[in-house]
Amino acid sequence: MNYVEYGKGNSNVIILLHGGGLSWWNYKEIAEMLQSNYHIILPILDGHAGSDKRFTTIENNALEIIEFINDKLYGSVLLIGGLSLGGQILLEILSHCKEICKYAIVESALVIPSKFTYFMIKPAFGSCYGLIKYKWFSKLQFKSLRIKQHLFDNYYKDTCAITKGDMIAFLQENSSYSLKDGIEESKAIIHIFVGAKEKHSMKKSAELIHKKLQNSSIQVLPNMYHGEFSINHADDYVRRLLEIIEQR
């Protein structure tokens, strides 16, 4: 797995896991704000632009990150955050290693599997994947994601670099993920965020995660859609992250 790093001279490590179909730039503004005081590591998830291998499973991505933390970071870090697919990978990490981080931020992670969605992904992308390379189509997709306009070039370039096989693989994993046994043993203080304007299944997932994890809090973000917190509101995300770390 490849990584982008900020603030390498700092001792306290924060790892942030981007959403599916995005890349490290999901957290670029946040990393720039934190780099003076924290070492920020932004892994590029398998199968995404800039990655070093094809996407297989959420579990395999989680195990790669665990191995990296064990080998390079003495087995634990200050905080791990994750959005959507990255949030699912974070939950998988927490289910394997109960003391891998002191704090965790889970943003918009789906944990209610949908067999219908899973089986529809392959035929849907088989018919429309070729359109991704057309800017007019990517602009429509980008607009539906409600991402800041200045990130379009990053989105378009990186989306074009994702193979059809990888895109199908991580979308199917995203649609079929559920919480694993053992996650309730995590020692991390976990903060769960979900947008008030997200789908019911996403808000229900946030509630299920909170119910499963006694040492957790949940916050529904007013007027926000999927992924908006970390991508579009970096100032608010950093403020909340610092409140979590500093226990304010």
C-alpha atoms as an extended CHARMM CRD file, in Angstrom:
* protein
*
       248  EXT
         1         1  MET       CA              0.0000000000        0.0000000000        0.0000000000  PROA      1               0.0000000000
         2         2  ASN       CA              1.2580000000        3.4780000000       -0.8910000000  PROA      2               0.0000000000
         3         3  TYR       CA              1.0070000000        6.4880000000        1.4150000000  PROA      3               0.0000000000
         4         4  VAL       CA              1.0770000000       10.2950000000        1.2970000000  PROA      4               0.0000000000
         5         5  GLU       CA              2.4970000000       11.9180000000        4.4270000000  PROA      5               0.0000000000
         6         6  TYR       CA              2.4610000000       15.3520000000        6.0490000000  PROA      6               0.0000000000
         7         7  GLY       CA              4.3110000000       16.5640000000        9.1500000000  PROA      7               0.0000000000
         8         8  LYS       CA              6.7120000000       13.6130000000        9.2420000000  PROA      8               0.0000000000
         9         9  GLY       CA              8.8130000000       15.1600000000       12.0060000000  PROA      9               0.0000000000
        10        10  ASN       CA              5.9720000000       15.0130000000       14.5520000000  PROA      10              0.0000000000
        11        11  SER       CA              5.5790000000       12.1000000000       16.9490000000  PROA      11              0.0000000000
        12        12  ASN       CA              1.7790000000       11.8790000000       17.2550000000  PROA      12              0.0000000000
        13        13  VAL       CA              0.4050000000        9.9690000000       14.2560000000  PROA      13              0.0000000000
        14        14  ILE       CA             -3.0280000000       10.3750000000       12.6480000000  PROA      14              0.0000000000
        15        15  ILE       CA             -4.0840000000        8.0210000000        9.8380000000  PROA      15              0.0000000000
        16        16  LEU       CA             -7.0120000000        9.0100000000        7.5930000000  PROA      16              0.0000000000
        17        17  LEU       CA             -8.6360000000        6.5410000000        5.1690000000  PROA      17              0.0000000000
        18        18  HSD       CA            -10.3170000000        8.0110000000        2.0870000000  PROA      18              0.0000000000
        19        19  GLY       CA            -13.6540000000        7.0650000000        0.5770000000  PROA      19              0.0000000000
        20        20  GLY       CA            -14.2040000000        4.6610000000       -2.2930000000  PROA      20              0.0000000000
        21        21  GLY       CA            -13.5180000000        6.1570000000       -5.7230000000  PROA      21              0.0000000000
        22        22  LEU       CA            -11.5760000000        9.0490000000       -4.1900000000  PROA      22              0.0000000000
        23        23  SER       CA             -7.9430000000        9.1100000000       -3.0560000000  PROA      23              0.0000000000
        24        24  TRP       CA             -5.6470000000       10.7550000000       -0.5190000000  PROA      24              0.0000000000
        25        25  TRP       CA             -6.8470000000       14.2350000000       -1.5610000000  PROA      25              0.0000000000
        26        26  ASN       CA            -10.0790000000       13.4460000000        0.3070000000  PROA      26              0.0000000000
        27        27  TYR       CA             -8.1220000000       14.6470000000        3.3880000000  PROA      27              0.0000000000
        28        28  LYS       CA             -5.6010000000       17.0410000000        1.7770000000  PROA      28              0.0000000000
        29        29  GLU       CA             -6.9360000000       20.2420000000        3.3740000000  PROA      29              0.0000000000
        30        30  ILE       CA             -7.2480000000       18.5400000000        6.7620000000  PROA      30              0.0000000000
        31        31  ALA       CA             -3.6860000000       17.2110000000        6.5670000000  PROA      31              0.0000000000
        32        32  GLU       CA             -2.3560000000       20.6560000000        5.6750000000  PROA      32              0.0000000000
        33        33  MET       CA             -4.0900000000       22.1640000000        8.7040000000  PROA      33              0.0000000000
        34        34  LEU       CA             -2.7270000000       19.5330000000       11.0890000000  PROA      34              0.0000000000
        35        35  GLN       CA              0.8010000000       19.0300000000        9.7500000000  PROA      35              0.0000000000
        36        36  SER       CA              2.4550000000       21.5730000000       12.0700000000  PROA      36              0.0000000000
        37        37  ASN       CA              1.7010000000       19.4600000000       15.1500000000  PROA      37              0.0000000000
        38        38  TYR       CA              0.8540000000       15.9640000000       13.8900000000  PROA      38              0.0000000000
        39        39  HSD       CA              2.2660000000       13.3470000000       11.5380000000  PROA      39              0.0000000000
        40        40  ILE       CA             -0.5680000000       12.7240000000        9.0660000000  PROA      40              0.0000000000
        41        41  ILE       CA             -0.5290000000        9.5270000000        6.9970000000  PROA      41              0.0000000000
        42        42  LEU       CA             -2.9760000000        9.1620000000        4.0950000000  PROA      42              0.0000000000
        43        43  PRO       CA             -2.9500000000        5.5990000000        2.7230000000  PROA      43              0.0000000000
        44        44  ILE       CA             -4.0480000000        5.1000000000       -0.8820000000  PROA      44              0.0000000000
        45        45  LEU       CA             -6.4800000000        2.2100000000       -0.6890000000  PROA      45              0.0000000000
        46        46  ASP       CA             -5.9420000000       -0.7530000000       -3.0050000000  PROA      46              0.0000000000
        47        47  GLY       CA             -7.4190000000       -0.4170000000       -6.4810000000  PROA      47              0.0000000000
        48        48  HSD       CA             -7.4240000000        3.3900000000       -6.4190000000  PROA      48              0.0000000000
        49        49  ALA       CA             -5.3190000000        5.8650000000       -8.3850000000  PROA      49              0.0000000000
        50        50  GLY       CA             -1.7550000000        5.7490000000       -7.0830000000  PROA      50              0.0000000000
        51        51  SER       CA             -2.1630000000        2.4080000000       -5.3260000000  PROA      51              0.0000000000
        52        52  ASP       CA              0.2880000000       -0.4480000000       -5.7620000000  PROA      52              0.0000000000
        53        53  LYS       CA             -2.1450000000       -3.3490000000       -6.1060000000  PROA      53              0.0000000000
        54        54  ARG       CA             -5.6280000000       -4.3760000000       -7.1600000000  PROA      54              0.0000000000
        55        55  PHE       CA             -8.5380000000       -4.1930000000       -4.7200000000  PROA      55              0.0000000000
        56        56  THR       CA             -9.5130000000       -7.5040000000       -3.1580000000  PROA      56              0.0000000000
        57        57  THR       CA            -11.3790000000       -7.1220000000        0.1330000000  PROA      57              0.0000000000
        58        58  ILE       CA            -11.9710000000       -4.6710000000        2.9630000000  PROA      58              0.0000000000
        59        59  GLU       CA            -10.3070000000       -7.1650000000        5.3030000000  PROA      59              0.0000000000
        60        60  ASN       CA             -7.1200000000       -7.3180000000        3.1990000000  PROA      60              0.0000000000
        61        61  ASN       CA             -6.8530000000       -3.5150000000        3.1860000000  PROA      61              0.0000000000
        62        62  ALA       CA             -7.3250000000       -3.5020000000        6.9580000000  PROA      62              0.0000000000
        63        63  LEU       CA             -4.6250000000       -6.1430000000        7.4340000000  PROA      63              0.0000000000
        64        64  GLU       CA             -2.1850000000       -4.1560000000        5.2660000000  PROA      64              0.0000000000
        65        65  ILE       CA             -2.6980000000       -1.0660000000        7.4100000000  PROA      65              0.0000000000
        66        66  ILE       CA             -2.3430000000       -3.0930000000       10.6160000000  PROA      66              0.0000000000
        67        67  GLU       CA              0.9260000000       -4.5330000000        9.3030000000  PROA      67              0.0000000000
        68        68  PHE       CA              2.1580000000       -1.0290000000        8.4370000000  PROA      68              0.0000000000
        69        69  ILE       CA              1.3240000000        0.2630000000       11.9260000000  PROA      69              0.0000000000
        70        70  ASN       CA              3.0080000000       -2.7230000000       13.5520000000  PROA      70              0.0000000000
        71        71  ASP       CA              6.1380000000       -2.4960000000       11.3960000000  PROA      71              0.0000000000
        72        72  LYS       CA              6.5970000000        1.2730000000       11.1240000000  PROA      72              0.0000000000
        73        73  LEU       CA              4.6830000000        2.8580000000       14.0060000000  PROA      73              0.0000000000
        74        74  TYR       CA              5.3450000000        0.5700000000       16.9790000000  PROA      74              0.0000000000
        75        75  GLY       CA              1.8890000000       -1.0050000000       16.8910000000  PROA      75              0.0000000000
        76        76  SER       CA             -0.3340000000        1.9630000000       17.6930000000  PROA      76              0.0000000000
        77        77  VAL       CA             -1.2070000000        5.5200000000       16.6340000000  PROA      77              0.0000000000
        78        78  LEU       CA             -3.0490000000        8.4420000000       18.1910000000  PROA      78              0.0000000000
        79        79  LEU       CA             -6.1010000000        8.4750000000       15.8980000000  PROA      79              0.0000000000
        80        80  ILE       CA             -7.4900000000        6.7390000000       12.8190000000  PROA      80              0.0000000000
        81        81  GLY       CA            -10.3070000000        8.2610000000       10.7850000000  PROA      81              0.0000000000
        82        82  GLY       CA            -12.1740000000        6.8860000000        7.7920000000  PROA      82              0.0000000000
        83        83  LEU       CA            -14.9090000000        7.9270000000        5.3650000000  PROA      83              0.0000000000
        84        84  SER       CA            -17.3600000000        5.4660000000        3.7930000000  PROA      84              0.0000000000
        85        85  LEU       CA            -15.1900000000        2.6130000000        2.4100000000  PROA      85              0.0000000000
        86        86  GLY       CA            -12.3560000000        3.9920000000        4.5480000000  PROA      86              0.0000000000
        87        87  GLY       CA            -14.7040000000        3.9520000000        7.5340000000  PROA      87              0.0000000000
        88        88  GLN       CA            -15.5150000000        0.2910000000        6.8900000000  PROA      88              0.0000000000
        89        89  ILE       CA            -11.8040000000       -0.5120000000        6.7210000000  PROA      89              0.0000000000
        90        90  LEU       CA            -11.3380000000        1.3590000000       10.0010000000  PROA      90              0.0000000000
        91        91  LEU       CA            -14.0870000000       -0.7150000000       11.6450000000  PROA      91              0.0000000000
        92        92  GLU       CA            -12.3710000000       -3.8560000000       10.3560000000  PROA      92              0.0000000000
        93        93  ILE       CA             -9.0480000000       -2.6800000000       11.8370000000  PROA      93              0.0000000000
        94        94  LEU       CA            -10.7220000000       -2.0570000000       15.2060000000  PROA      94              0.0000000000
        95        95  SER       CA            -12.2250000000       -5.5600000000       15.1620000000  PROA      95              0.0000000000
        96        96  HSD       CA             -8.7420000000       -7.0900000000       14.7590000000  PROA      96              0.0000000000
        97        97  CYS       CA             -6.6950000000       -4.8830000000       17.0950000000  PROA      97              0.0000000000
        98        98  LYS       CA             -8.3380000000       -3.4950000000       20.2130000000  PROA      98              0.0000000000
        99        99  GLU       CA             -5.4690000000       -1.1220000000       21.1360000000  PROA      99              0.0000000000
       100       100  ILE       CA             -4.2600000000        0.0610000000       17.7140000000  PROA      100             0.0000000000
       101       101  CYS       CA             -5.3930000000        3.6580000000       18.2800000000  PROA      101             0.0000000000
       102       102  LYS       CA             -6.5330000000        5.8410000000       21.1460000000  PROA      102             0.0000000000
       103       103  TYR       CA             -9.2550000000        7.6120000000       19.1510000000  PROA      103             0.0000000000
       104       104  ALA       CA            -11.2360000000        6.8120000000       16.0160000000  PROA      104             0.0000000000
       105       105  ILE       CA            -13.5190000000        8.8610000000       13.7510000000  PROA      105             0.0000000000
       106       106  VAL       CA            -15.9710000000        6.8050000000       11.6940000000  PROA      106             0.0000000000
       107       107  GLU       CA            -17.7210000000        8.8950000000        9.0370000000  PROA      107             0.0000000000
       108       108  SER       CA            -20.6480000000        7.5310000000        7.0180000000  PROA      108             0.0000000000
       109       109  ALA       CA            -19.7560000000        3.8270000000        7.1670000000  PROA      109             0.0000000000
       110       110  LEU       CA            -22.3810000000        1.3910000000        5.8490000000  PROA      110             0.0000000000
       111       111  VAL       CA            -22.7670000000       -1.8020000000        7.9140000000  PROA      111             0.0000000000
       112       112  ILE       CA            -26.1340000000       -3.0220000000        6.5890000000  PROA      112             0.0000000000
       113       113  PRO       CA            -25.4540000000       -5.4090000000        3.6720000000  PROA      113             0.0000000000
       114       114  SER       CA            -27.6640000000       -5.2150000000        0.5840000000  PROA      114             0.0000000000
       115       115  LYS       CA            -27.7370000000       -8.3000000000       -1.6330000000  PROA      115             0.0000000000
       116       116  PHE       CA            -29.7390000000       -6.4150000000       -4.2590000000  PROA      116             0.0000000000
       117       117  THR       CA            -27.1690000000       -3.6190000000       -4.5020000000  PROA      117             0.0000000000
       118       118  TYR       CA            -24.3230000000       -6.1450000000       -4.5540000000  PROA      118             0.0000000000
       119       119  PHE       CA            -25.7400000000       -8.0420000000       -7.5320000000  PROA      119             0.0000000000
       120       120  MET       CA            -26.7360000000       -4.8810000000       -9.4330000000  PROA      120             0.0000000000
       121       121  ILE       CA            -23.2560000000       -3.3150000000       -9.3110000000  PROA      121             0.0000000000
       122       122  LYS       CA            -21.6170000000       -5.5610000000      -11.8990000000  PROA      122             0.0000000000
       123       123  PRO       CA            -24.2340000000       -5.2140000000      -14.6760000000  PROA      123             0.0000000000
       124       124  ALA       CA            -24.6350000000       -1.4870000000      -13.9730000000  PROA      124             0.0000000000
       125       125  PHE       CA            -20.9390000000       -0.7480000000      -14.3100000000  PROA      125             0.0000000000
       126       126  GLY       CA            -20.5600000000       -3.1530000000      -17.1890000000  PROA      126             0.0000000000
       127       127  SER       CA            -22.8430000000       -0.9130000000      -19.2110000000  PROA      127             0.0000000000
       128       128  CYS       CA            -21.7230000000        2.5660000000      -18.0940000000  PROA      128             0.0000000000
       129       129  TYR       CA            -18.0630000000        2.2330000000      -17.0570000000  PROA      129             0.0000000000
       130       130  GLY       CA            -16.8330000000        3.4920000000      -20.4410000000  PROA      130             0.0000000000
       131       131  LEU       CA            -18.6450000000        6.7960000000      -19.8910000000  PROA      131             0.0000000000
       132       132  ILE       CA            -16.4050000000        7.6390000000      -16.9240000000  PROA      132             0.0000000000
       133       133  LYS       CA            -13.6540000000        8.8870000000      -19.2220000000  PROA      133             0.0000000000
       134       134  TYR       CA            -15.9880000000       11.5050000000      -20.7150000000  PROA      134             0.0000000000
       135       135  LYS       CA            -15.7740000000       14.7590000000      -18.7580000000  PROA      135             0.0000000000
       136       136  TRP       CA            -19.4690000000       15.5660000000      -19.1850000000  PROA      136             0.0000000000
       137       137  PHE       CA            -20.3940000000       12.2860000000      -17.5220000000  PROA      137             0.0000000000
       138       138  SER       CA            -17.8080000000       12.7030000000      -14.7540000000  PROA      138             0.0000000000
       139       139  LYS       CA            -19.1110000000       16.2010000000      -14.0860000000  PROA      139             0.0000000000
       140       140  LEU       CA            -22.6060000000       14.7900000000      -13.5810000000  PROA      140             0.0000000000
       141       141  GLN       CA            -21.2650000000       12.1460000000      -11.1960000000  PROA      141             0.0000000000
       142       142  PHE       CA            -19.1330000000       14.7280000000       -9.4140000000  PROA      142             0.0000000000
       143       143  LYS       CA            -22.0920000000       17.0720000000       -8.9850000000  PROA      143             0.0000000000
       144       144  SER       CA            -24.1620000000       14.2650000000       -7.4460000000  PROA      144             0.0000000000
       145       145  LEU       CA            -21.4050000000       13.7340000000       -4.8440000000  PROA      145             0.0000000000
       146       146  ARG       CA            -21.5630000000       17.4070000000       -3.7920000000  PROA      146             0.0000000000
       147       147  ILE       CA            -17.7780000000       17.7080000000       -3.6000000000  PROA      147             0.0000000000
       148       148  LYS       CA            -16.0560000000       21.1160000000       -3.6990000000  PROA      148             0.0000000000
       149       149  GLN       CA            -15.6980000000       22.2430000000       -7.3170000000  PROA      149             0.0000000000
       150       150  HSD       CA            -11.9290000000       22.7970000000       -7.1510000000  PROA      150             0.0000000000
       151       151  LEU       CA            -11.4560000000       19.0560000000       -6.5320000000  PROA      151             0.0000000000
       152       152  PHE       CA            -12.9690000000       18.0490000000       -9.8830000000  PROA      152             0.0000000000
       153       153  ASP       CA             -9.6210000000       17.6840000000      -11.6850000000  PROA      153             0.0000000000
       154       154  ASN       CA             -8.3910000000       15.3190000000       -8.9380000000  PROA      154             0.0000000000
       155       155  TYR       CA            -11.6460000000       13.3850000000       -9.0840000000  PROA      155             0.0000000000
       156       156  TYR       CA            -11.6750000000       13.0940000000      -12.8730000000  PROA      156             0.0000000000
       157       157  LYS       CA             -8.0170000000       12.0780000000      -13.1820000000  PROA      157             0.0000000000
       158       158  ASP       CA             -8.2030000000        9.4940000000      -10.4180000000  PROA      158             0.0000000000
       159       159  THR       CA            -11.5710000000        8.0500000000      -11.4490000000  PROA      159             0.0000000000
       160       160  CYS       CA            -10.2380000000        7.4840000000      -14.9640000000  PROA      160             0.0000000000
       161       161  ALA       CA             -7.2930000000        5.5910000000      -13.4390000000  PROA      161             0.0000000000
       162       162  ILE       CA             -9.5090000000        3.0710000000      -11.6160000000  PROA      162             0.0000000000
       163       163  THR       CA            -10.0880000000       -0.1140000000      -13.5980000000  PROA      163             0.0000000000
       164       164  LYS       CA            -13.5780000000       -1.4770000000      -14.0600000000  PROA      164             0.0000000000
       165       165  GLY       CA            -12.6330000000       -4.5940000000      -12.1080000000  PROA      165             0.0000000000
       166       166  ASP       CA            -11.3660000000       -2.5880000000       -9.1420000000  PROA      166             0.0000000000
       167       167  MET       CA            -14.3750000000       -0.3000000000       -9.1240000000  PROA      167             0.0000000000
       168       168  ILE       CA            -16.7780000000       -3.2200000000       -9.1370000000  PROA      168             0.0000000000
       169       169  ALA       CA            -14.7400000000       -4.9690000000       -6.4280000000  PROA      169             0.0000000000
       170       170  PHE       CA            -14.7070000000       -2.1390000000       -3.9140000000  PROA      170             0.0000000000
       171       171  LEU       CA            -18.3190000000       -1.1410000000       -4.5860000000  PROA      171             0.0000000000
       172       172  GLN       CA            -19.4500000000       -4.7270000000       -4.0120000000  PROA      172             0.0000000000
       173       173  GLU       CA            -17.3940000000       -4.9250000000       -0.8070000000  PROA      173             0.0000000000
       174       174  ASN       CA            -18.8970000000       -1.6310000000        0.3170000000  PROA      174             0.0000000000
       175       175  SER       CA            -22.4350000000       -2.9310000000       -0.2550000000  PROA      175             0.0000000000
       176       176  SER       CA            -21.8820000000       -6.2280000000        1.6000000000  PROA      176             0.0000000000
       177       177  TYR       CA            -19.9120000000       -5.1710000000        4.6830000000  PROA      177             0.0000000000
       178       178  SER       CA            -21.1520000000       -5.8940000000        8.2040000000  PROA      178             0.0000000000
       179       179  LEU       CA            -19.6160000000       -5.4630000000       11.6620000000  PROA      179             0.0000000000
       180       180  LYS       CA            -17.3260000000       -8.2780000000       12.7610000000  PROA      180             0.0000000000
       181       181  ASP       CA            -17.2090000000      -10.0960000000       16.0620000000  PROA      181             0.0000000000
       182       182  GLY       CA            -14.6120000000       -8.6480000000       18.3730000000  PROA      182             0.0000000000
       183       183  ILE       CA            -15.1160000000       -4.9870000000       17.5180000000  PROA      183             0.0000000000
       184       184  GLU       CA            -16.9130000000       -4.4470000000       20.8210000000  PROA      184             0.0000000000
       185       185  GLU       CA            -13.5960000000       -5.1930000000       22.5570000000  PROA      185             0.0000000000
       186       186  SER       CA            -11.8850000000       -2.1480000000       21.0090000000  PROA      186             0.0000000000
       187       187  LYS       CA            -10.3010000000        0.1480000000       23.5830000000  PROA      187             0.0000000000
       188       188  ALA       CA            -10.4860000000        3.1740000000       21.2640000000  PROA      188             0.0000000000
       189       189  ILE       CA            -12.7460000000        6.1170000000       22.0230000000  PROA      189             0.0000000000
       190       190  ILE       CA            -14.8510000000        6.0970000000       18.8660000000  PROA      190             0.0000000000
       191       191  HSD       CA            -16.7710000000        9.0400000000       17.4140000000  PROA      191             0.0000000000
       192       192  ILE       CA            -19.3810000000        8.2990000000       14.7510000000  PROA      192             0.0000000000
       193       193  PHE       CA            -20.5630000000       10.9700000000       12.2970000000  PROA      193             0.0000000000
       194       194  VAL       CA            -23.3030000000       10.7870000000        9.6900000000  PROA      194             0.0000000000
       195       195  GLY       CA            -25.0390000000       13.4420000000        7.6010000000  PROA      195             0.0000000000
       196       196  ALA       CA            -28.6570000000       14.2840000000        8.3310000000  PROA      196             0.0000000000
       197       197  LYS       CA            -29.3880000000       14.1760000000        4.5830000000  PROA      197             0.0000000000
       198       198  GLU       CA            -27.8320000000       10.7540000000        3.9920000000  PROA      198             0.0000000000
       199       199  LYS       CA            -29.8160000000        7.6490000000        3.0950000000  PROA      199             0.0000000000
       200       200  HSD       CA            -31.7600000000        5.8760000000        5.8290000000  PROA      200             0.0000000000
       201       201  SER       CA            -29.4520000000        2.8480000000        5.6180000000  PROA      201             0.0000000000
       202       202  MET       CA            -26.4470000000        5.0550000000        6.3760000000  PROA      202             0.0000000000
       203       203  LYS       CA            -28.0850000000        6.6860000000        9.3990000000  PROA      203             0.0000000000
       204       204  LYS       CA            -29.2790000000        3.2900000000       10.6150000000  PROA      204             0.0000000000
       205       205  SER       CA            -25.7160000000        1.9620000000       10.2120000000  PROA      205             0.0000000000
       206       206  ALA       CA            -24.3980000000        4.7720000000       12.4140000000  PROA      206             0.0000000000
       207       207  GLU       CA            -26.9150000000        3.7890000000       15.0900000000  PROA      207             0.0000000000
       208       208  LEU       CA            -25.9130000000        0.1160000000       14.8510000000  PROA      208             0.0000000000
       209       209  ILE       CA            -22.2180000000        0.9530000000       15.2040000000  PROA      209             0.0000000000
       210       210  HSD       CA            -22.9540000000        3.1440000000       18.2230000000  PROA      210             0.0000000000
       211       211  LYS       CA            -25.0890000000        0.4240000000       19.8280000000  PROA      211             0.0000000000
       212       212  LYS       CA            -22.3430000000       -2.1640000000       19.3050000000  PROA      212             0.0000000000
       213       213  LEU       CA            -19.5750000000        0.0270000000       20.7230000000  PROA      213             0.0000000000
       214       214  GLN       CA            -20.1210000000        1.0990000000       24.3090000000  PROA      214             0.0000000000
       215       215  ASN       CA            -17.1750000000        3.4900000000       24.2250000000  PROA      215             0.0000000000
       216       216  SER       CA            -18.5910000000        5.5760000000       21.3820000000  PROA      216             0.0000000000
       217       217  SER       CA            -20.5570000000        8.7270000000       20.6280000000  PROA      217             0.0000000000
       218       218  ILE       CA            -22.7530000000        9.5260000000       17.6410000000  PROA      218             0.0000000000
       219       219  GLN       CA            -23.4700000000       12.8400000000       15.9560000000  PROA      219             0.0000000000
       220       220  VAL       CA            -25.8790000000       13.5250000000       13.1120000000  PROA      220             0.0000000000
       221       221  LEU       CA            -24.5350000000       16.4730000000       11.1080000000  PROA      221             0.0000000000
       222       222  PRO       CA            -27.2800000000       18.9640000000       10.1330000000  PROA      222             0.0000000000
       223       223  ASN       CA            -27.8270000000       19.6080000000        6.4110000000  PROA      223             0.0000000000
       224       224  MET       CA            -24.9460000000       17.3480000000        5.3290000000  PROA      224             0.0000000000
       225       225  TYR       CA            -24.9480000000       14.6890000000        2.6370000000  PROA      225             0.0000000000
       226       226  HSD       CA            -22.6290000000       11.6750000000        2.3310000000  PROA      226             0.0000000000
       227       227  GLY       CA            -18.9610000000       12.5490000000        2.7530000000  PROA      227             0.0000000000
       228       228  GLU       CA            -19.4610000000       16.2840000000        3.0890000000  PROA      228             0.0000000000
       229       229  PHE       CA            -17.9680000000       16.5440000000        6.5920000000  PROA      229             0.0000000000
       230       230  SER       CA            -14.3690000000       15.6600000000        5.7650000000  PROA      230             0.0000000000
       231       231  ILE       CA            -14.3440000000       16.7350000000        2.1030000000  PROA      231             0.0000000000
       232       232  ASN       CA            -16.2360000000       20.0290000000        2.1740000000  PROA      232             0.0000000000
       233       233  HSD       CA            -15.8960000000       21.1720000000        5.7850000000  PROA      233             0.0000000000
       234       234  ALA       CA            -12.2300000000       20.6980000000        6.6070000000  PROA      234             0.0000000000
       235       235  ASP       CA            -12.2610000000       23.5080000000        9.1980000000  PROA      235             0.0000000000
       236       236  ASP       CA            -15.1130000000       21.9030000000       11.1350000000  PROA      236             0.0000000000
       237       237  TYR       CA            -13.5620000000       18.4490000000       10.8250000000  PROA      237             0.0000000000
       238       238  VAL       CA            -10.2270000000       19.6500000000       12.1990000000  PROA      238             0.0000000000
       239       239  ARG       CA            -11.9290000000       21.5530000000       15.0140000000  PROA      239             0.0000000000
       240       240  ARG       CA            -13.8560000000       18.4480000000       16.0420000000  PROA      240             0.0000000000
       241       241  LEU       CA            -10.7990000000       16.1970000000       15.7010000000  PROA      241             0.0000000000
       242       242  LEU       CA             -8.7740000000       18.4730000000       17.9670000000  PROA      242             0.0000000000
       243       243  GLU       CA            -11.6030000000       18.5570000000       20.4910000000  PROA      243             0.0000000000
       244       244  ILE       CA            -11.5520000000       14.7630000000       20.5270000000  PROA      244             0.0000000000
       245       245  ILE       CA             -7.7840000000       14.5400000000       20.9800000000  PROA      245             0.0000000000
       246       246  GLU       CA             -7.6290000000       17.2980000000       23.5610000000  PROA      246             0.0000000000
       247       247  GLN       CA            -10.7700000000       16.0040000000       25.3410000000  PROA      247             0.0000000000
       248       248  ARG       CA            -12.4640000000       19.3780000000       25.2380000000  PROA      248             0.0000000000
